[in-house]
CSV table of C-alpha atoms in Angstrom, one decimal:
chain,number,residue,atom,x,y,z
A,112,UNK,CA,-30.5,51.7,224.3
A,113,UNK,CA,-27.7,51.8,226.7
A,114,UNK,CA,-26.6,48.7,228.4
A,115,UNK,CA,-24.2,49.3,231.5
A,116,UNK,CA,-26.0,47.7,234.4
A,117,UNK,CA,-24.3,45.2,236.4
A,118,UNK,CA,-22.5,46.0,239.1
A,119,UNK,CA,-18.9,44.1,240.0
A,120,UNK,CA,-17.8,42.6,243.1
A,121,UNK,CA,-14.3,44.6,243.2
A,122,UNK,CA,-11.3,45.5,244.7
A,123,UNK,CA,-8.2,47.7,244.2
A,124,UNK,CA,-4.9,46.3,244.6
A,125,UNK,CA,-1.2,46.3,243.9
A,126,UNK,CA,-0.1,49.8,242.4
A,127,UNK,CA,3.0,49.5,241.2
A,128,UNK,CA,4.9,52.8,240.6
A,129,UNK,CA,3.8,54.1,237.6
A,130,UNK,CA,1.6,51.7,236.9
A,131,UNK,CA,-2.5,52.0,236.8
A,132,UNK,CA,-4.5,50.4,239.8
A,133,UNK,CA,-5.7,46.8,238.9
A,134,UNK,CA,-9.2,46.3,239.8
A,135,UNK,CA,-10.5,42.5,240.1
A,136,UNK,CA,-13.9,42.4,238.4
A,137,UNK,CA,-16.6,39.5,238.4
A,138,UNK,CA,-18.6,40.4,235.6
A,139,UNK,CA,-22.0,39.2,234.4
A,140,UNK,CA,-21.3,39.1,230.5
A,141,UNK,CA,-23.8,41.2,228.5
A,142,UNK,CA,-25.2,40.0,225.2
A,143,UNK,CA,-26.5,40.9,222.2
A,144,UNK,CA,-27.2,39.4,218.4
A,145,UNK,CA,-25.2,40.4,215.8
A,146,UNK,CA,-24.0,39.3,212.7
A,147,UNK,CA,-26.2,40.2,209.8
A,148,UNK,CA,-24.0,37.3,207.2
A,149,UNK,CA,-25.8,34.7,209.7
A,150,UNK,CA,-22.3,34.4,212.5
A,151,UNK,CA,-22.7,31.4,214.3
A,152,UNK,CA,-19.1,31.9,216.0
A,153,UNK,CA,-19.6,34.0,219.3
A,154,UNK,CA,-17.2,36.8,219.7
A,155,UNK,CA,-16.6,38.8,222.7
A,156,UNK,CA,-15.5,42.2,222.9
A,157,UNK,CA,-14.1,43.3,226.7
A,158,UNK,CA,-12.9,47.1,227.4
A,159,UNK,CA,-9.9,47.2,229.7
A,160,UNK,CA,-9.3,51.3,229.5
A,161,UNK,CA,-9.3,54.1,227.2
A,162,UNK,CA,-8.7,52.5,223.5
A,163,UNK,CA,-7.3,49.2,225.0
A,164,UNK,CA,-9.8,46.5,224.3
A,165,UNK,CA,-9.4,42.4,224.2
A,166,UNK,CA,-11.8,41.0,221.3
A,167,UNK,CA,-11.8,37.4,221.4
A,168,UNK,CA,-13.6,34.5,219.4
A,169,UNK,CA,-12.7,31.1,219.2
A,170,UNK,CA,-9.1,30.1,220.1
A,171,UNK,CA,-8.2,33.4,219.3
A,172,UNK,CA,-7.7,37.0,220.7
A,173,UNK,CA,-7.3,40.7,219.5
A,174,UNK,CA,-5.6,43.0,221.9
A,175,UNK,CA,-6.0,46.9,220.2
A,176,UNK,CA,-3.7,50.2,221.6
A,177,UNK,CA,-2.1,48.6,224.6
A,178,UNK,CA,-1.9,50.5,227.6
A,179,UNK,CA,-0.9,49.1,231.0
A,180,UNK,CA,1.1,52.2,232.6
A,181,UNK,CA,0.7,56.1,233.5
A,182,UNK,CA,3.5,58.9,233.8
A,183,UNK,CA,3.0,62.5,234.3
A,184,UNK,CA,0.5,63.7,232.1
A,185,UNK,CA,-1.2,60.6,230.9
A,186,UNK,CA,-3.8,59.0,233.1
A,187,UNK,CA,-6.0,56.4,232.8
A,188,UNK,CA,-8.7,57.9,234.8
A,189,UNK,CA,-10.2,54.5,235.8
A,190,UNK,CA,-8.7,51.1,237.3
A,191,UNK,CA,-7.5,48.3,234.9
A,192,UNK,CA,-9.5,44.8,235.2
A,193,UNK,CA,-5.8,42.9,234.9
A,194,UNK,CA,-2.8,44.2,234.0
A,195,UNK,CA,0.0,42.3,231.6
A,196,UNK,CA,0.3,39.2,233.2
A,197,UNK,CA,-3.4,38.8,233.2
A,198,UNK,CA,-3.8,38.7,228.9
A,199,UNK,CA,-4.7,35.6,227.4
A,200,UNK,CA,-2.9,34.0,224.9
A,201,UNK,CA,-2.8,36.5,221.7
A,202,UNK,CA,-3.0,35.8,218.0
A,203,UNK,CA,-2.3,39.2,217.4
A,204,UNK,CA,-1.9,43.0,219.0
A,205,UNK,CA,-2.2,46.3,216.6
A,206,UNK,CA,-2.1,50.0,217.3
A,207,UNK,CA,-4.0,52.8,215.6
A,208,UNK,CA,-1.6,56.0,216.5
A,209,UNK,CA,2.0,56.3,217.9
A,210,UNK,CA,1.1,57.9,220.8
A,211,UNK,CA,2.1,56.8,224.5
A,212,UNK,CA,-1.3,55.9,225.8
A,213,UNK,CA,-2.3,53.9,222.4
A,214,UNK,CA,1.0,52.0,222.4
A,215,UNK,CA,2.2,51.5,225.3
A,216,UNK,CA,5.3,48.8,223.9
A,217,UNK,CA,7.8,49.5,227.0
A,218,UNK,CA,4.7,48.1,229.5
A,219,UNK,CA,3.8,45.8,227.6
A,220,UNK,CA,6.8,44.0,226.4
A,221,UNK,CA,6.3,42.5,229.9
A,222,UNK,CA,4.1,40.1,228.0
A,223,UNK,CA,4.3,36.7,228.0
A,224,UNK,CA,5.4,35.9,224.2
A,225,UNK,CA,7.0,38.5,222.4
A,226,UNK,CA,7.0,36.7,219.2
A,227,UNK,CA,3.0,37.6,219.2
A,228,UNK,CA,2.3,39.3,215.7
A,229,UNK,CA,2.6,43.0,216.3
A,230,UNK,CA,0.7,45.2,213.5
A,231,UNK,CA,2.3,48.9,213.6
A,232,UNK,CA,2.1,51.9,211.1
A,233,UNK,CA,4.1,51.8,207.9
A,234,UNK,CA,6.2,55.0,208.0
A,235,UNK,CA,5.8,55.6,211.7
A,236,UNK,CA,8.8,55.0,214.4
A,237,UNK,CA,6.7,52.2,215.8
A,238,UNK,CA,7.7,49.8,214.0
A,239,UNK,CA,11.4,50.4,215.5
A,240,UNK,CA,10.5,50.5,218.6
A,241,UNK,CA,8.8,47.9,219.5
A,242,UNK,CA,12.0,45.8,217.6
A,243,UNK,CA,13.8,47.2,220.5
A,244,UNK,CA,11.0,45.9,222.6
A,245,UNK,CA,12.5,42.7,221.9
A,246,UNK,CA,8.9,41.6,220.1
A,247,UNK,CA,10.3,39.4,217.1
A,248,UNK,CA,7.3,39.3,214.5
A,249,UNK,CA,6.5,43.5,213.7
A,250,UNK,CA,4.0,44.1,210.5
A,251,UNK,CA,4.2,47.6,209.5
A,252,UNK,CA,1.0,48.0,207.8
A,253,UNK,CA,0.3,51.1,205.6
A,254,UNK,CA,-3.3,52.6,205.3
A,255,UNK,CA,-5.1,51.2,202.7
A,256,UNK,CA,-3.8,47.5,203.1
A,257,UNK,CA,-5.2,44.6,204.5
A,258,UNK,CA,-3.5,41.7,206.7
A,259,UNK,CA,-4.3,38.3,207.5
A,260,UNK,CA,-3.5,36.6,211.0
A,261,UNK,CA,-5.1,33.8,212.0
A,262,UNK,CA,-8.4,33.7,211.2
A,263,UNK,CA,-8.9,37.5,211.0
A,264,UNK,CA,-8.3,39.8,208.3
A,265,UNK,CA,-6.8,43.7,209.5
A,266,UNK,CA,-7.8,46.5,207.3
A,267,UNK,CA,-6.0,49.8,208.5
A,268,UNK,CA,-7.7,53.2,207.1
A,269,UNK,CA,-5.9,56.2,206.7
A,270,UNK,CA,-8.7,57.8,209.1
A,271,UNK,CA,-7.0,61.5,209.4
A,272,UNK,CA,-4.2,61.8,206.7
A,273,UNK,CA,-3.9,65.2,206.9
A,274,UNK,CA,-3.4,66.0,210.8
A,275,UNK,CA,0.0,67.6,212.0
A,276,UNK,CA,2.8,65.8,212.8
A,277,UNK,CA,2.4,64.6,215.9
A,278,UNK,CA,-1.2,62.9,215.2
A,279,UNK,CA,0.2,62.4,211.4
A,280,UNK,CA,0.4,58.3,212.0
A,281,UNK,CA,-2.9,57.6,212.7
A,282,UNK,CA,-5.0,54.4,211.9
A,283,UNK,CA,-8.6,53.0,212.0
A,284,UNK,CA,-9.1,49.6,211.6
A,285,UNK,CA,-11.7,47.4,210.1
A,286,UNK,CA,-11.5,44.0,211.6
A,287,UNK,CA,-13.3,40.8,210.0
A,288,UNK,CA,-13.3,38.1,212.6
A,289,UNK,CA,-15.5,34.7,213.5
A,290,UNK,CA,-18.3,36.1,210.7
A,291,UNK,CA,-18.4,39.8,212.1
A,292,UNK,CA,-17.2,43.2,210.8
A,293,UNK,CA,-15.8,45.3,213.3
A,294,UNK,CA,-14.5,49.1,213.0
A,295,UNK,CA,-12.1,50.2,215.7
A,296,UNK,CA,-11.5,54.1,215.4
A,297,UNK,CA,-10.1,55.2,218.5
A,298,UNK,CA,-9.4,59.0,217.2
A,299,UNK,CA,-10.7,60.2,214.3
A,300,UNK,CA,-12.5,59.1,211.0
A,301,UNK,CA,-12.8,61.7,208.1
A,302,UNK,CA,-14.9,62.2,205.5
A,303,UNK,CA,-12.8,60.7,202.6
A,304,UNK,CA,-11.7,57.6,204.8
A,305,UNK,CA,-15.2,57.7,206.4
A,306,UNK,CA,-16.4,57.2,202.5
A,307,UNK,CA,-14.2,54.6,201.5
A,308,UNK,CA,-15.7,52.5,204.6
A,309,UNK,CA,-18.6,52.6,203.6
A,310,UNK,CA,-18.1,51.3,200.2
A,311,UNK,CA,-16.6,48.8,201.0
A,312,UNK,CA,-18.0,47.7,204.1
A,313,UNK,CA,-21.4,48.1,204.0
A,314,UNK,CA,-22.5,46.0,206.9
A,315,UNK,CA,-20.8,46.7,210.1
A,316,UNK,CA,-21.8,44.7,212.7
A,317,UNK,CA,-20.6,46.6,215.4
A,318,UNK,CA,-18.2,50.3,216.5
A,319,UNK,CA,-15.4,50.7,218.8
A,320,UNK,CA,-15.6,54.8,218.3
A,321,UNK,CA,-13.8,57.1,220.2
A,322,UNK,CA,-15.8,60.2,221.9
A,323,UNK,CA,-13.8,62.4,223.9
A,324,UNK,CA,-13.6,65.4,221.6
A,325,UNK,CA,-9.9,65.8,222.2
A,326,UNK,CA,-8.8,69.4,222.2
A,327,UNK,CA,-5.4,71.2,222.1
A,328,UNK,CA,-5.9,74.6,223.9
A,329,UNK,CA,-2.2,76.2,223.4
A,330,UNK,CA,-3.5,76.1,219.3
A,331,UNK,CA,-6.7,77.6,219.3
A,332,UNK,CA,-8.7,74.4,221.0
A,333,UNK,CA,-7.7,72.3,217.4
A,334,UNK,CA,-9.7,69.3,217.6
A,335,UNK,CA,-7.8,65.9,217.8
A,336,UNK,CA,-10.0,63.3,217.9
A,337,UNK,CA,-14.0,63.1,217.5
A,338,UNK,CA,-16.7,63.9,220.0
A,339,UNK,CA,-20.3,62.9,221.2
A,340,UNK,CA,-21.9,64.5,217.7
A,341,UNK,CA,-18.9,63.1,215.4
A,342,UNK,CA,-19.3,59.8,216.6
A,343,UNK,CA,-22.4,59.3,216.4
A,344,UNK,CA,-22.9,60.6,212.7
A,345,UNK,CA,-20.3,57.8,211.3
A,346,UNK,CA,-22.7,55.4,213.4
A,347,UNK,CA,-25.4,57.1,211.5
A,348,UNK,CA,-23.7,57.2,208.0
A,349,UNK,CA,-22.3,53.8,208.2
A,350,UNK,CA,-25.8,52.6,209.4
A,351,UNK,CA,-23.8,50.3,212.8
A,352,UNK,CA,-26.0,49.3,214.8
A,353,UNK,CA,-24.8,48.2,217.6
A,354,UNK,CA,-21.5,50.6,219.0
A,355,UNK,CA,-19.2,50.8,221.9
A,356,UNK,CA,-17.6,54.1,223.1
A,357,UNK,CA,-14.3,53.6,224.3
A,358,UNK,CA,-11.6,56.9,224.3
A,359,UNK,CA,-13.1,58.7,227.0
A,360,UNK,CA,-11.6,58.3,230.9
A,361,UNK,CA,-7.7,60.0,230.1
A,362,UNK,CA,-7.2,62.0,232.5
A,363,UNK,CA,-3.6,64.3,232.3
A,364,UNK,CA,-3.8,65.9,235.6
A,365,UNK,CA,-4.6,69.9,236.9
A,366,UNK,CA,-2.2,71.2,234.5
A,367,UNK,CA,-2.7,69.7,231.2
A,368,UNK,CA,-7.2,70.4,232.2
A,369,UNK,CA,-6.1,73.7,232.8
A,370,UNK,CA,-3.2,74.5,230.3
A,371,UNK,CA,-3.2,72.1,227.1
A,372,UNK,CA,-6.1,70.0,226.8
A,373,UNK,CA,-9.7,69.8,226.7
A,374,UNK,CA,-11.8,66.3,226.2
A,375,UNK,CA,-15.4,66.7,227.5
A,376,UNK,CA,-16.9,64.2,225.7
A,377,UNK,CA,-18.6,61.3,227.6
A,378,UNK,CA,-20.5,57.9,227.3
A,379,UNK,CA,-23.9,59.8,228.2
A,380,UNK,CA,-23.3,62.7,226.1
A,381,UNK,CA,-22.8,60.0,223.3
A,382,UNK,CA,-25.7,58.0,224.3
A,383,UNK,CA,-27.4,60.8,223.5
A,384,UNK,CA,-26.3,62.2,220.0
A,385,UNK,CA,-26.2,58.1,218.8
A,386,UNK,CA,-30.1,58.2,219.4
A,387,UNK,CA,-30.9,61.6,217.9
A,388,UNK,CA,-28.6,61.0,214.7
A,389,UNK,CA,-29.5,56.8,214.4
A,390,UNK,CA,-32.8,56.4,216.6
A,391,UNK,CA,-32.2,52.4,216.5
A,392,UNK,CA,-28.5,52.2,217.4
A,393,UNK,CA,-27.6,50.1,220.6
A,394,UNK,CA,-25.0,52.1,222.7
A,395,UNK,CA,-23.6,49.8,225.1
A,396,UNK,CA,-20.9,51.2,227.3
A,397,UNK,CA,-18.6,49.1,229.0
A,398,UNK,CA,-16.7,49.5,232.4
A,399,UNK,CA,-13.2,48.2,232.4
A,400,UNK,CA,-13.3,44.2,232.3
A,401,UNK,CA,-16.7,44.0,231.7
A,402,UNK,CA,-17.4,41.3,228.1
A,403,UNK,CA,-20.1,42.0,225.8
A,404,UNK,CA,-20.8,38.8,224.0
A,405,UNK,CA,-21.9,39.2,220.2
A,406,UNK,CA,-24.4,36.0,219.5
């Protein structure tokens, strides 16, 4: 089923130039059981926009593809719950693609702490940059490797090897925290990558899947990232029950609709193709700052 129905008390305020609108959110947490290895730690996963989500369990927090700042072109399309100042303490941020609106380093080295453990693409240029971001502890991870921090281990997946250049860098994670498996794709998940996963990870607890069906129009409508239908035949091949749809709100304006891109894909339309492909799938989507709590 599809779980998105409380309603906040909120309230847009300070937009800084270039910056997304902050919306203040009182959220009833939603809730679900998970955790087929028996988890007794609860974990909570909370959406802020587009790929940017906080997981936390414990004494410890996740932060995935940071981004807390628009320019011309690149939109969030919906209001942030809190922006930098408002993160808890981190054990650890990673990024999935070198891409302005999945890492976001120039925002967000207004953090707090930039000796937070910063995992970044072996081979990519974001490594560098966030070194020039003035963060002190970068971990360029290639695909295929795992990393330990804290108590969570990172496994990045080379989930679309074979793209062109500009999406050539691009990571999916599996993330093993407080008892859980997690997979974080935020773009894409091929068929080879899409088999090693399930090898070895047969029991994902729960999806952070991208849906938006990203399209280039100037070369032919190429399809970046994965839609409604794609996303919800990993759920069905990796048997996840439970998945959240994140990837969906950018918005690049009149021009870029009109001109460059396409990305049509939506929570419903998800919803939708999860339940035809994997009848007993929960899709819970998530407004920005709203927690799911995994029992």
């Amino acid at each position: 089923m599809s779980a998105n129905t409380n309603k906040p008390a909120s309230q847009i305020h300070g937009k800084p130039r270039g910056s997304a609108p902050v919306l203040k959110t009182n959220w009833t947490p939603l809730s679900i059981k998970t955790g087929r290895g028996g988890a007794a730690t609860p974990l909570t996963i909370t959406r802020l926009t587009h790929a940017c989500v906080l997981i936390q369990w414990g004494n410890e927090a996740l932060l995935t593809d940071p981004w807390f700042s628009q320019k011309p072109l690149y939109h969030n399309g919906e209001s942030l719950p809190f922006d930098v100042a408002g993160l808890p303490k981190l054990t650890a941020v990673l990024s999935s693609m070198d891409h302005y609106d999945h890492f976001d380093v120039k925002a967000f080295s207004a953090y707090r702490n930039l000796s937070v453990p910063f995992v970044t693409i072996k081979g990519s240029a974001q490594g560098e940059a966030a070194r020039a971001a003035g963060f002190s502890d970068v971990r360029d991870v290639a695909a295929s490797t795992s990393i330990k921090i804290g108590s969570a281990t990172l496994h990045a997946i080379a989930a679309n090897a074979f793209a062109p250049d500009a999406f050539r860098y691009e990571q999916a994670y599996v993330i093993e925290a407080a008892g859980r498996t997690l997979l974080f794709c935020p773009h894409f998940l091929k068929d080879e990558p899409l088999a090693r996963v399930k090898a070895q990870f047969p029991d994902i607890d729960l999806a952070l899947l991208g849906i938006n069906g990203l399209r280039i129009k100037p070369l032919m409508n190429r399809q970046m990232s994965m839609d409604p239908e794609d996303a919800a035949r990993v759920c069905s091949l990796l048997d996840i029950p439970v998945c959240v749809p994140i990837h969906y709100a950018f918005n690049g304006g009149w021009f870029s609709s009109t001109f460059l891109l396409s990305h049509k894909g939506t929570p419903q339309k998800f919803a939708e193709a999860a339940r035809y492909q994997s009848p007993s799938i929960n899709v819970i989507t998530l407004s920005p700052g709203q927690p799911l709590m995994l029992e």
